[in-house]
Coordinates of C-alpha atoms and ligand atoms in Angstrom, one line a residue:
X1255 CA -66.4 -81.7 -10.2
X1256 CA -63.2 -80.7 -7.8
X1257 CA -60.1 -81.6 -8.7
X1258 CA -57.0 -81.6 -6.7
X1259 CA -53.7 -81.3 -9.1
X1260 CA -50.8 -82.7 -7.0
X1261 CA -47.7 -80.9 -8.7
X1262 CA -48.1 -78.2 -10.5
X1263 CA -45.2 -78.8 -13.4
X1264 CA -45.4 -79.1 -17.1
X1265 CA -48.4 -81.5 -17.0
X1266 CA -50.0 -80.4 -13.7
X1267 CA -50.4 -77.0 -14.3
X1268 CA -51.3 -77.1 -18.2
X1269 CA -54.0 -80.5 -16.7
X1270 CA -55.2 -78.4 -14.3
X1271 CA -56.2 -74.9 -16.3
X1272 CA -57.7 -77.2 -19.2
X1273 CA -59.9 -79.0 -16.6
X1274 CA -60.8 -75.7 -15.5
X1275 CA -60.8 -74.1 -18.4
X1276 CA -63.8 -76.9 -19.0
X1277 CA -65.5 -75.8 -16.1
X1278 CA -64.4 -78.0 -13.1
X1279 CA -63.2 -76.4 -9.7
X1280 CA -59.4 -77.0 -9.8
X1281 CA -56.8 -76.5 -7.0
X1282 CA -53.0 -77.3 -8.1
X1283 CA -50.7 -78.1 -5.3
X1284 CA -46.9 -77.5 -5.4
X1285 CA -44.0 -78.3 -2.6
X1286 CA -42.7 -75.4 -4.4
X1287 CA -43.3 -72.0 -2.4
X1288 CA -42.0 -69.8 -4.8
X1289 CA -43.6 -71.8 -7.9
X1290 CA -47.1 -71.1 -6.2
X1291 CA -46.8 -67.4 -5.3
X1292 CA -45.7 -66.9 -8.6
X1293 CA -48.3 -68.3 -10.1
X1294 CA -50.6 -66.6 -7.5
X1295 CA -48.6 -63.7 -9.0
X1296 CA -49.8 -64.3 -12.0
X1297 CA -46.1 -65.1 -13.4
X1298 CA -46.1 -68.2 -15.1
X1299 CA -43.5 -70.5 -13.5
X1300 CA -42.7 -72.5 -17.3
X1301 CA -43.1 -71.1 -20.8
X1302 CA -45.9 -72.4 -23.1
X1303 CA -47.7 -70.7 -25.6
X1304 CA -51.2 -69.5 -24.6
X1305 CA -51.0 -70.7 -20.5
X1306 CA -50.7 -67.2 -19.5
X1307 CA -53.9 -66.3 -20.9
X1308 CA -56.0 -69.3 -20.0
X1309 CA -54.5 -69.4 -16.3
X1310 CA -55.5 -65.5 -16.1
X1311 CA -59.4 -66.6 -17.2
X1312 CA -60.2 -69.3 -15.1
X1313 CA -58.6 -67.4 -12.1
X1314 CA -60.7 -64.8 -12.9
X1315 CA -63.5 -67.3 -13.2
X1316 CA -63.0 -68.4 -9.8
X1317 CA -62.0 -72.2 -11.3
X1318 CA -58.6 -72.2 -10.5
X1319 CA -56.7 -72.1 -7.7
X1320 CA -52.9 -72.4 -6.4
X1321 CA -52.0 -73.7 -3.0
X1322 CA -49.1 -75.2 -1.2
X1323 CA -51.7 -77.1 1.5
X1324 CA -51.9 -80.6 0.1
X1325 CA -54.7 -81.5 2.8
X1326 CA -57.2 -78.9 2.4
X1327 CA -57.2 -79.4 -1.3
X1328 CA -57.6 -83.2 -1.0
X1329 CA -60.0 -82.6 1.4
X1330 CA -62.7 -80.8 -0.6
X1331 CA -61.8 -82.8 -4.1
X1332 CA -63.8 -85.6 -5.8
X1333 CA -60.9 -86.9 -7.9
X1334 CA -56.8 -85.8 -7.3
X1335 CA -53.9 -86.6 -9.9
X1336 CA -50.6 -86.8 -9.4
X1337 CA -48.4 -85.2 -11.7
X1338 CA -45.0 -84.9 -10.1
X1339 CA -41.7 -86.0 -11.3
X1340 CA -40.8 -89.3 -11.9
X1341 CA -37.3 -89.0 -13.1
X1342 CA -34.3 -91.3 -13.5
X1343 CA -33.2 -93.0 -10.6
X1344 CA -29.5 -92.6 -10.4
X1345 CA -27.9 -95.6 -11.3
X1346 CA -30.0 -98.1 -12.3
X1347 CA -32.1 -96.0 -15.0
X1348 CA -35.1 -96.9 -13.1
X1349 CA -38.1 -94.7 -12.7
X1350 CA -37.7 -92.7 -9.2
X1351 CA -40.9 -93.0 -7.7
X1352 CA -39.9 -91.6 -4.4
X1353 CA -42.2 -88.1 -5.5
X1354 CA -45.3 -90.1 -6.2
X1355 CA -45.0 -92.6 -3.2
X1356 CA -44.7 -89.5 -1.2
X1357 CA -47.7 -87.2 -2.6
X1358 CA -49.8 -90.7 -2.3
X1359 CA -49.3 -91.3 1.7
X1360 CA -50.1 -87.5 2.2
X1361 CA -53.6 -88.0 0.1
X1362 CA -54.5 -91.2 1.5
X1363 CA -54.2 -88.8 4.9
X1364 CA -55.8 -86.3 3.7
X1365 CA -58.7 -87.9 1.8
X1366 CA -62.4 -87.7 3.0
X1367 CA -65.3 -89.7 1.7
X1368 CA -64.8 -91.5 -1.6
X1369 CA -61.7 -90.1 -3.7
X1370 CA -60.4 -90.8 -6.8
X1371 CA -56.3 -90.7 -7.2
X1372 CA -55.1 -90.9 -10.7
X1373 CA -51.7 -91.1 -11.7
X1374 CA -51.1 -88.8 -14.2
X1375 CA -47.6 -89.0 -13.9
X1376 CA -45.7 -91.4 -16.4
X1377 CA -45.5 -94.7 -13.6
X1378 CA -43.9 -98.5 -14.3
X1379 CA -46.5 -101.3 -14.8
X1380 CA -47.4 -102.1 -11.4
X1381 CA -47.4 -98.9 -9.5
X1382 CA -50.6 -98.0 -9.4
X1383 CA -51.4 -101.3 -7.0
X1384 CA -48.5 -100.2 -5.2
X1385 CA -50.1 -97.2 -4.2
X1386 CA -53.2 -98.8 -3.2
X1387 CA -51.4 -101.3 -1.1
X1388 CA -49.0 -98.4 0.4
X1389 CA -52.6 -96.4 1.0
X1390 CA -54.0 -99.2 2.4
X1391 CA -51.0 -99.7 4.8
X1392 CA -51.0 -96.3 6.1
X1393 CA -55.1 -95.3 6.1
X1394 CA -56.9 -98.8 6.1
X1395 CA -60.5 -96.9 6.5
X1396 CA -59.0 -95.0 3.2
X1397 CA -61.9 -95.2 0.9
X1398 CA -60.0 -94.3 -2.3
X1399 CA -59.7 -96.1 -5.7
X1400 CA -56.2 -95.5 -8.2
X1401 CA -56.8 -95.1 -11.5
X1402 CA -54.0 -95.0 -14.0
X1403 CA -54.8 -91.6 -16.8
X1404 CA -51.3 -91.5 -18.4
X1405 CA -50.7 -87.5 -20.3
X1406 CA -49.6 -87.8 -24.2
X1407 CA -49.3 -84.0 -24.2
X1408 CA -46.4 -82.3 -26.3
X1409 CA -45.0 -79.3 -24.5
X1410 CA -44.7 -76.4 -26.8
X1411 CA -48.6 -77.5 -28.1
X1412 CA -50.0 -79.0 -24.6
X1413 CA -53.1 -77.1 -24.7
X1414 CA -53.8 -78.3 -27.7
X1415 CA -53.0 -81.5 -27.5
X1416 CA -54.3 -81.7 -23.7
X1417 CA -58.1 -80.3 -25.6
X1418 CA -57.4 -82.5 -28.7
X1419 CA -56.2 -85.8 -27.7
X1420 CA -55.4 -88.8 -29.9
X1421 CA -56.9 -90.7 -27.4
X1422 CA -57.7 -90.1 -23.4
X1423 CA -56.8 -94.0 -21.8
X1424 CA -58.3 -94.7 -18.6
X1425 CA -57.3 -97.5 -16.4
X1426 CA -59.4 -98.7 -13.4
X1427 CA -61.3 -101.8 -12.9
X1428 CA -63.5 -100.1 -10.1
X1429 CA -66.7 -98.9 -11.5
X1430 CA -67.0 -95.8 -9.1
X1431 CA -64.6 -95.0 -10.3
X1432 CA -64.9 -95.0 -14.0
X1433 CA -68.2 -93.5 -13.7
X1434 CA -66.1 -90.2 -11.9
X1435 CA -63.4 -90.1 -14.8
X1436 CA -66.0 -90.7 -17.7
X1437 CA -67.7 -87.1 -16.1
X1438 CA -64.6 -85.6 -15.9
X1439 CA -63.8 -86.0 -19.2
X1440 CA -67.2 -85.1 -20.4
X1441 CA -66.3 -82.4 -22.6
X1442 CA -63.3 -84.0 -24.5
X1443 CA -65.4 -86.8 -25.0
X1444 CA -67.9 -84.4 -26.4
X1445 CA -64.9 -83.5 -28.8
X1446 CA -65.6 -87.3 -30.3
X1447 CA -61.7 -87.7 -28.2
X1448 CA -62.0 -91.5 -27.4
X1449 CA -62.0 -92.8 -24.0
X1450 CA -59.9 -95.7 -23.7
X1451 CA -60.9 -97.7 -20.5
X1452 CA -58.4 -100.6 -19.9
X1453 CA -57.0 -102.0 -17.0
X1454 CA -54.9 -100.2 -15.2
X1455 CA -51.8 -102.4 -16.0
X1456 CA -52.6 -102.0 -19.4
X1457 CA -53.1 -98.1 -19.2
X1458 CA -49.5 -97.7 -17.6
X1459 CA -47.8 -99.6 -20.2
X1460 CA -49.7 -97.9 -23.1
X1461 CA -47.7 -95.1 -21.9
X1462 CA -44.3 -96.3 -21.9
X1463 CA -45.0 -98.3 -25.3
X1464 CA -45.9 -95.0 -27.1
X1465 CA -43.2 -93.2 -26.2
X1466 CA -40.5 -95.9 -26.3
X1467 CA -42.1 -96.1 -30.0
X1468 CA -42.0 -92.6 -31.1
X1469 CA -38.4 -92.8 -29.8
X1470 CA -37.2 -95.9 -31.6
X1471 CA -38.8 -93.5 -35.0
X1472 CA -36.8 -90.8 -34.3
X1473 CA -33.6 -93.5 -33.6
X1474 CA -34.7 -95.1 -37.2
X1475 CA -34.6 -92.1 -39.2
X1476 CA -31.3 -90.9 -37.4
X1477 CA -29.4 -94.3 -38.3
X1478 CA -30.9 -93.5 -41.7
X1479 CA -29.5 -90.1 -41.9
X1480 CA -25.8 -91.7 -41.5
X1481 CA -26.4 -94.1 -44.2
X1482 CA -27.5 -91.6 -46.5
X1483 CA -24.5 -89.5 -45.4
X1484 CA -22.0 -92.5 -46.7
X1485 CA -24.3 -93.6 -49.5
X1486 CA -24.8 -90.2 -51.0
X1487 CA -28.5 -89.9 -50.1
X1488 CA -30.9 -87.4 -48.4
X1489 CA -32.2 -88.1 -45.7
X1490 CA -35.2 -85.4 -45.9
X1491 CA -36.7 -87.0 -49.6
X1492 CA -36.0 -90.3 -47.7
X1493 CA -38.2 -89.9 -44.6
X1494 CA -40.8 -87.6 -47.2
X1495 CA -41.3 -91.4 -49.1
X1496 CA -41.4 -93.2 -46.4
X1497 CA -43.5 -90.9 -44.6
X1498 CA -46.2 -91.4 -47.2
X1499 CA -46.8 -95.0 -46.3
X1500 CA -50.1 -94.7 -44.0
X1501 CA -49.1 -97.4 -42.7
X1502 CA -45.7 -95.2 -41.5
X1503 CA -46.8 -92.0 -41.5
X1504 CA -44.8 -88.5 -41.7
X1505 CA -44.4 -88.1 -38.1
X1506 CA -41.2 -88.2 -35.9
X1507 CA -39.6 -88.5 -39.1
X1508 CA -37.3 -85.7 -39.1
X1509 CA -33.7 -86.7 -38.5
X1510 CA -31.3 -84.6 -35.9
X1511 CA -29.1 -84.4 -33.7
X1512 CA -30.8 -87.1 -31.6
X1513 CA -33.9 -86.7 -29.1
X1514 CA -33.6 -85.1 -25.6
X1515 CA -36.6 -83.5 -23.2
X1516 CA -38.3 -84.7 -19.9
X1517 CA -39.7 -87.6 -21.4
X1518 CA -38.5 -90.0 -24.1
X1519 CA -34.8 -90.3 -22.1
X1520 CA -35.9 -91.4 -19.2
X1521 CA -39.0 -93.2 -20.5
X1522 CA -37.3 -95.9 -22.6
X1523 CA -34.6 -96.4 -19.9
X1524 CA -37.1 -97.1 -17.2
X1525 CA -39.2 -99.4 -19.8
X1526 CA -36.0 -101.3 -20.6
X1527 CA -35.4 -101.4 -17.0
X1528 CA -38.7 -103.3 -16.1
X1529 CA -38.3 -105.7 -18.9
X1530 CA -34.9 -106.7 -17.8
X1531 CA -36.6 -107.1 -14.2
X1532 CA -39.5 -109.0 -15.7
X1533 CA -36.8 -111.1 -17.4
X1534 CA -38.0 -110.5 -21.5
X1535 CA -35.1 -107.9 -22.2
X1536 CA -36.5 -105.1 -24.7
X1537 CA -33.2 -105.8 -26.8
X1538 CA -34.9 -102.8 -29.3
X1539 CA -35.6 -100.4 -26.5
X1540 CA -32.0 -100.9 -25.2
X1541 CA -30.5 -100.4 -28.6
X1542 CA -32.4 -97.2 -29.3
X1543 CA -31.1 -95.5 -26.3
X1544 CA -27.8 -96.5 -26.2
X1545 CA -27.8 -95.2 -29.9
X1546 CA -29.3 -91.8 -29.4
X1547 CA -26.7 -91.2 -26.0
X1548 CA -24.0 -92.1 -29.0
X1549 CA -25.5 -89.8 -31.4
X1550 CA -25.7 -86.5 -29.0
X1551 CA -22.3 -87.3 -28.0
X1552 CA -21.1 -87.5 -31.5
X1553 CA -22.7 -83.9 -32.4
X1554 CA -20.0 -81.8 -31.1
X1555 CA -17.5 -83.9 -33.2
X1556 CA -19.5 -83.1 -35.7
X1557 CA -19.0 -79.3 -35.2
X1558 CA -15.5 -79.8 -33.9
X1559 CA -14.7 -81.3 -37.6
X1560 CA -16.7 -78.3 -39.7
X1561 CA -14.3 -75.7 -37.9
X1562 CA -11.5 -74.0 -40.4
X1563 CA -9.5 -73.3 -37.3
X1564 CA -8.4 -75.2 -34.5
X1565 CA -10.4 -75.4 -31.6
X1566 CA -8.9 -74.0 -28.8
X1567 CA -9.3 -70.3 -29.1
X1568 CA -12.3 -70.7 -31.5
X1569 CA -15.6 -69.3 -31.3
X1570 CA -19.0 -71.3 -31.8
X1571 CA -22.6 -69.8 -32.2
X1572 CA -25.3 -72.3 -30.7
X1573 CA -28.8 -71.1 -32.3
X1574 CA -31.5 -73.2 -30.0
X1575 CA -30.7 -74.2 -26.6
X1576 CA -33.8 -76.1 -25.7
X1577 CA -34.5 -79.9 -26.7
X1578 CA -37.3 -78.5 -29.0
X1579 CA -38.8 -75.1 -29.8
X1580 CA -41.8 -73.4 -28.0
X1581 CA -40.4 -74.8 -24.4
X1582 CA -38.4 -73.7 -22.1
X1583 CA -37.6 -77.0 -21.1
X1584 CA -34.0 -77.7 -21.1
X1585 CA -34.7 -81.5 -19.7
X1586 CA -31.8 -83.7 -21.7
X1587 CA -31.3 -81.1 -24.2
X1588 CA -28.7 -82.0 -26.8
X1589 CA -27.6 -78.7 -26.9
X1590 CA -25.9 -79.8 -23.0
X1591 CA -23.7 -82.7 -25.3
X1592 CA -22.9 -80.6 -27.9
X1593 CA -21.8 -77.2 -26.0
X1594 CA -20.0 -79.0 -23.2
X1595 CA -18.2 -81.3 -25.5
X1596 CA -17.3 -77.9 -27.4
X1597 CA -15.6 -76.4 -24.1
X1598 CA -13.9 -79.7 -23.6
X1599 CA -12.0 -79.0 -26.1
X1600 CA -11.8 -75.2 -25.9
X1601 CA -14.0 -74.0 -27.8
X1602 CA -15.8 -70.4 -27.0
X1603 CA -19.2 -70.5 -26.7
X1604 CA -21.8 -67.7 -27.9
X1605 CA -25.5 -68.7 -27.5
X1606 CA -29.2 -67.9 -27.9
X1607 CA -32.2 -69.0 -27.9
X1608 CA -35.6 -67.2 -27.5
X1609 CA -37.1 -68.6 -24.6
X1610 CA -34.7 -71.5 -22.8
X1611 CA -31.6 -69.0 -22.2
X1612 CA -32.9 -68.4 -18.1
X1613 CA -33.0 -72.2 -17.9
X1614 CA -30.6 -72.7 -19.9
X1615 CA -28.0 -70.9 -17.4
X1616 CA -28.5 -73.3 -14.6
X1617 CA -27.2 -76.3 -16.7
X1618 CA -24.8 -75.4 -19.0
X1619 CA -21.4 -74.8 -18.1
X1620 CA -20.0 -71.4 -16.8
X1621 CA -18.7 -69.0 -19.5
X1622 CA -20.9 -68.6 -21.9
X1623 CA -21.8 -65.5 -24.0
X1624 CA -25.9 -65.2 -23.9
X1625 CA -26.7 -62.9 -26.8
X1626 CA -29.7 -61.2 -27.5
X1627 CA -30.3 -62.3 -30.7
X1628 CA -29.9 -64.3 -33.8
X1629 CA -27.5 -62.2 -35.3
X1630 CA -25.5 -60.9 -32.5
X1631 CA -25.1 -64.6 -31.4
X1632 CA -23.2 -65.2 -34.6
X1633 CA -21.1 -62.0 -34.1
X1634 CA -17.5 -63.2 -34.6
X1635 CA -18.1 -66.7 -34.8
X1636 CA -15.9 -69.6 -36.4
X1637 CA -19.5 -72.0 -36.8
X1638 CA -22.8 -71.2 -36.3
X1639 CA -24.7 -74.6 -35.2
X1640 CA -28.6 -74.6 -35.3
X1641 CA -29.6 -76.8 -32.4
X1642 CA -33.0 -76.2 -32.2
X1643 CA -35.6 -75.4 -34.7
X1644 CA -37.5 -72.7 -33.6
X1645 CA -39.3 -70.4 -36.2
X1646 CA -37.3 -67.4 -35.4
X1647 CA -34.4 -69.0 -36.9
X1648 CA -36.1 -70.4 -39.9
X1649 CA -35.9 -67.3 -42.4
X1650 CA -32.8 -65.5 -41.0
X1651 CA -31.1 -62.9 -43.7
X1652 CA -27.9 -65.2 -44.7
X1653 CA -26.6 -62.4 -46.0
X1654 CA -26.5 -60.8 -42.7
X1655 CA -25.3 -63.8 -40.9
X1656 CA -22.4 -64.6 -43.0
X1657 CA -21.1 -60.6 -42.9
X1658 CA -21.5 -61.4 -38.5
X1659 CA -19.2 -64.8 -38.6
X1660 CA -15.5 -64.9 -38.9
X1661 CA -15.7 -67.8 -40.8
X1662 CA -19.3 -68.6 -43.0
X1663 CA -19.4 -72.2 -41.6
X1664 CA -23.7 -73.5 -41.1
X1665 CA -24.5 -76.6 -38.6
X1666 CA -27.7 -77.3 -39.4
X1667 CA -28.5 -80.1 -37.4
X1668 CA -32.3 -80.0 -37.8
X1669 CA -32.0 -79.4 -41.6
X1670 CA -34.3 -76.1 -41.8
X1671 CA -32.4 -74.5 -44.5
X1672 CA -32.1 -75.7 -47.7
X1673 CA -28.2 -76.7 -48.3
X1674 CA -28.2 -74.7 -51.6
X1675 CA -29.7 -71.3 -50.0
X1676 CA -26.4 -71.3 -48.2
X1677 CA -23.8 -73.1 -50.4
X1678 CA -24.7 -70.1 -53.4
X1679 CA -23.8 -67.6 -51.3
X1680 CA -20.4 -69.2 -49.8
X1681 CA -21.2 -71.0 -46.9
X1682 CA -19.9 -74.1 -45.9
X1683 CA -22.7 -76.2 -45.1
X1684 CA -23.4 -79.4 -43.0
X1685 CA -26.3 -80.5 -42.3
X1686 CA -27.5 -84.4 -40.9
X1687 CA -27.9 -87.2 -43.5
X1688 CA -27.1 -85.0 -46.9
X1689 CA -24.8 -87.3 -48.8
X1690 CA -23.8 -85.2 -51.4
X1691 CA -23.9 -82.1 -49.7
X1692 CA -22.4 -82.4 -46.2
X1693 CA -19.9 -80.2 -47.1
X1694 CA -20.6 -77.2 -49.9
Ligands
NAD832 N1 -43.3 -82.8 -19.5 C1 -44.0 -83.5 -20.4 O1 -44.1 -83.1 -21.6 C2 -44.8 -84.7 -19.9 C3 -45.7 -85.3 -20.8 C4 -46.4 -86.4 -20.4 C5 -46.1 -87.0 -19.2 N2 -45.2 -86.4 -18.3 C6 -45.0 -87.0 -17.0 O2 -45.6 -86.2 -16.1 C7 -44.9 -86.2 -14.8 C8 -44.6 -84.7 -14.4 O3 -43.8 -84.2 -15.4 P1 -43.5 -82.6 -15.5 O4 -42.7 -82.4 -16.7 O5 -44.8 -81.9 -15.3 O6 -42.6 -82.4 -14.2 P2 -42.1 -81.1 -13.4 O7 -40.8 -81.4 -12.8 O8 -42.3 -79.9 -14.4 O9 -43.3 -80.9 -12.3 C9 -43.4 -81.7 -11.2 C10 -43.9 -80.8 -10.0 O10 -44.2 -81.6 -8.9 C11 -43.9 -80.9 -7.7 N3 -43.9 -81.9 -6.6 C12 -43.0 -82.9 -6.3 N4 -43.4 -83.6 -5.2 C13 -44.6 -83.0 -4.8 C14 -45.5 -83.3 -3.7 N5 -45.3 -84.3 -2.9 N6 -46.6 -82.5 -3.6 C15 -46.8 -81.5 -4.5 N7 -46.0 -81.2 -5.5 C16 -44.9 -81.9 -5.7 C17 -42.5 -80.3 -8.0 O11 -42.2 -79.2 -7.2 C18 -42.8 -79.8 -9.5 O12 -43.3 -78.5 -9.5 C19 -43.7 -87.0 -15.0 O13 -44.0 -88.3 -14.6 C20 -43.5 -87.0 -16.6 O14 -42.9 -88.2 -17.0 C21 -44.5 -85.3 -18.7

């Protein structure tokens, strides 16, 4: 089958290879000159473990290709997704569909014979017969059906996840067009993935649902976290019992400095926003966001009130820049909050993380010391503050660090060390929802 991948992003590019990787003929398409001939380069434009290699063997295969020519890959393809950005509209928190409107007119131009356009981009209810009616507008003879195929992949594990699904959720009432996405999804369904067909309205809210969901989780076990850190209670043996509930489960359990990324921001805010438009307010949705903006502000407060010394003039380690390990997405990152609320107030800022530090330079304030490592990040440092959890930081020599800070003061805000590994050797410790402990 041909596949034309508009936008060739996170979720294009990692669609893309795995549909090729699965022997369809894929072509991604990017706006983005430089993105393509890197990638025609073979230099991966994002980080995420394992692309490289499977990009390199299905270009080699002769399954995958990269172009900036929109038309002649619509031309020759049998089914085209479009993945590009549907980020917050300034303002109003709604979902900016002004990429997705646009890469719809040019297929509905370029289209011949019967095509399939799937929005694999996360859309509001109601888009995808928006862009049949804008198609229809523009190319009445357009002989094209929209099918709504929203992605659940995790970056950091999208290969994975993209190979492995929970679930793959179709939504299209046309059967031509089933029949196409039930063959293109073949060998995942081979897997024993299921195939969720639903109607498309249904298929686009499934989408915001789960992640305003997994959100509202995280939210939960943060609120937690600052009960148990007034109550005396931990907040890790707290989420392990609940965890353990089936009906619960383990998952997005972990309490921290509050969720960031490309994704679960902007999600619930343009999910809120449609419900307030539709006139049935999601008063839980609302709450859960407004919460976790409250929570990343309060994080460098947190820091500000560890330090032994005042803050301007003082020096801060940030371990972890991005909004979660093996990405280098820096999308909404907490660590923006925390470090620019640390300069506010004058704080020196001394950062590294192993991937996210070249994207991490084009959002972060000016100023900042990018250190090579672990250690040499903590070189002279008042606070070291874990932001991120990556496994590099998960068995550091504490020995080691504390002889690199000025003062041996541990911010652990994604609780990966255990409070009494650091408090025995003179630390002072804080982590997020350790009552008894926040302070050794
Ligand atoms: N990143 C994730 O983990 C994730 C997971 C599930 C769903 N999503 C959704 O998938 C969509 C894409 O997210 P992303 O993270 O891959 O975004 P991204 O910003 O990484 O990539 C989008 C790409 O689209 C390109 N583009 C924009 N307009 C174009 C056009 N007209 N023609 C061709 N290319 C065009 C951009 O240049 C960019 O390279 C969003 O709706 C997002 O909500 C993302």
């Amino acid at each position: 089958m041909r596949v034309a991948m508009i936008g060739t992003g996170y979720v294009g590019l990692v669609s893309g290879t795995c549909f090729s990787d699965f022997g369809h003929d894929v072509t991604c398409v990017d706006t983005d000159i430089a993105k393509i001939e890197r990638l025609k380069a073979g230099i991966m434009p994002i980080f995420e473990p394992g692309l490289d290699d499977l990009v390199a063997r299905n270009v080699a295969g002769g399954r995958l290709h990269f172009t900036t020519d929109l038309p002649a890959a619509v031309a020759h393809a049998d089914v085209v997704f479009i993945a590009v950005g549907t980020p917050s509209r300034r303002g109003d928190g709604h979902a900016d569909l002004s990429y997705v409107h646009a890469a719809a007119r040019e297929i509905a131009r370029a289209a011949k014979g019967f095509t399939v356009v799937v929005t694999k981009s996360t859309v509001p209810v109601g888009t995808g017969a928006d862009l049949e009616a804008i198609i229809r507008e523009d190319v009445p003879e357009a002989d094209i059906a929209v099918v709504s195929n929203p992605e659940f992949l995790r970056e950091g594990a999208a290969i994975e996840d993209f190979k492995r699904p929970d679930r793959i959720v179709v939504g299209t009432d046309d059967p031509r067009a089933r029949e196409v996405m039930a063959a293109l999804y073949r060998p995942l369904s081979l897997n024993a993935a299921p195939l969720l067909f639903t109607e498309r309205a249904n298929a686009e809210l499934i989408k915001y649902a789960s992640n305003a969901f997994l959100a509202m989780k995280i939210t939960f076990i943060n609120e937690m976290a600052d009960l148990c850190e007034k109550v005396g209670g931990d907040v890790q043996e707290v989420a392990r019992g609940i965890g353990l509930d089936r009906r619960i489960g383990p998952k997005f359990l972990h309490a921290g400095p509050g969720y960031g990324g490309s994704c679960f921001p902007k999600d619930t805010l343009a999910l809120a926003r449609t419900a307030q438009e539709a006139g049935t307010p999601l008063r839980l949705i609302e709450t859960v966001t407004t919460l976790n903006e409250t929570r990343k502000a309060a994080m460098g407060r947190r820091v500000l009130e560890a330090l032994s010394v005042p803050p301007r003039g003082a020096t801060v380690a940030v371990l972890g820049l991005t909004f979660k390990p093996n990405t280098d997405d820096m999308r909404d990152s907490p660590a923006i909050n925390i470090v620019q609320s640390l300069i506010d107030r004058g704080v020196k800022i001394r950062a590294y993380d192993p991937v996210g530090m070249e994207e991490a330079r084009k959002v972060l304030p000016e100023g900042i010391h990018y250190a090579s490592g672990a250690y040499e990040c903590a070189e002279g440092a008042d606070a070291l503050v874990i932001v991120t959890e990556w496994d590099a930081f998960r068995a550091l020599d504490l020995d080691r660090l504390k002889a690199q800070l000025r003062s041996p003061i541990v911010v652990d805000l994604r609780n990966i060390y255990p409070p009494e590994d650091l408090i025995s050797r003179g630390f002072t410790y804080v982590g997020i929802g350790r009552g008894d402990l926040v302070t050794g």
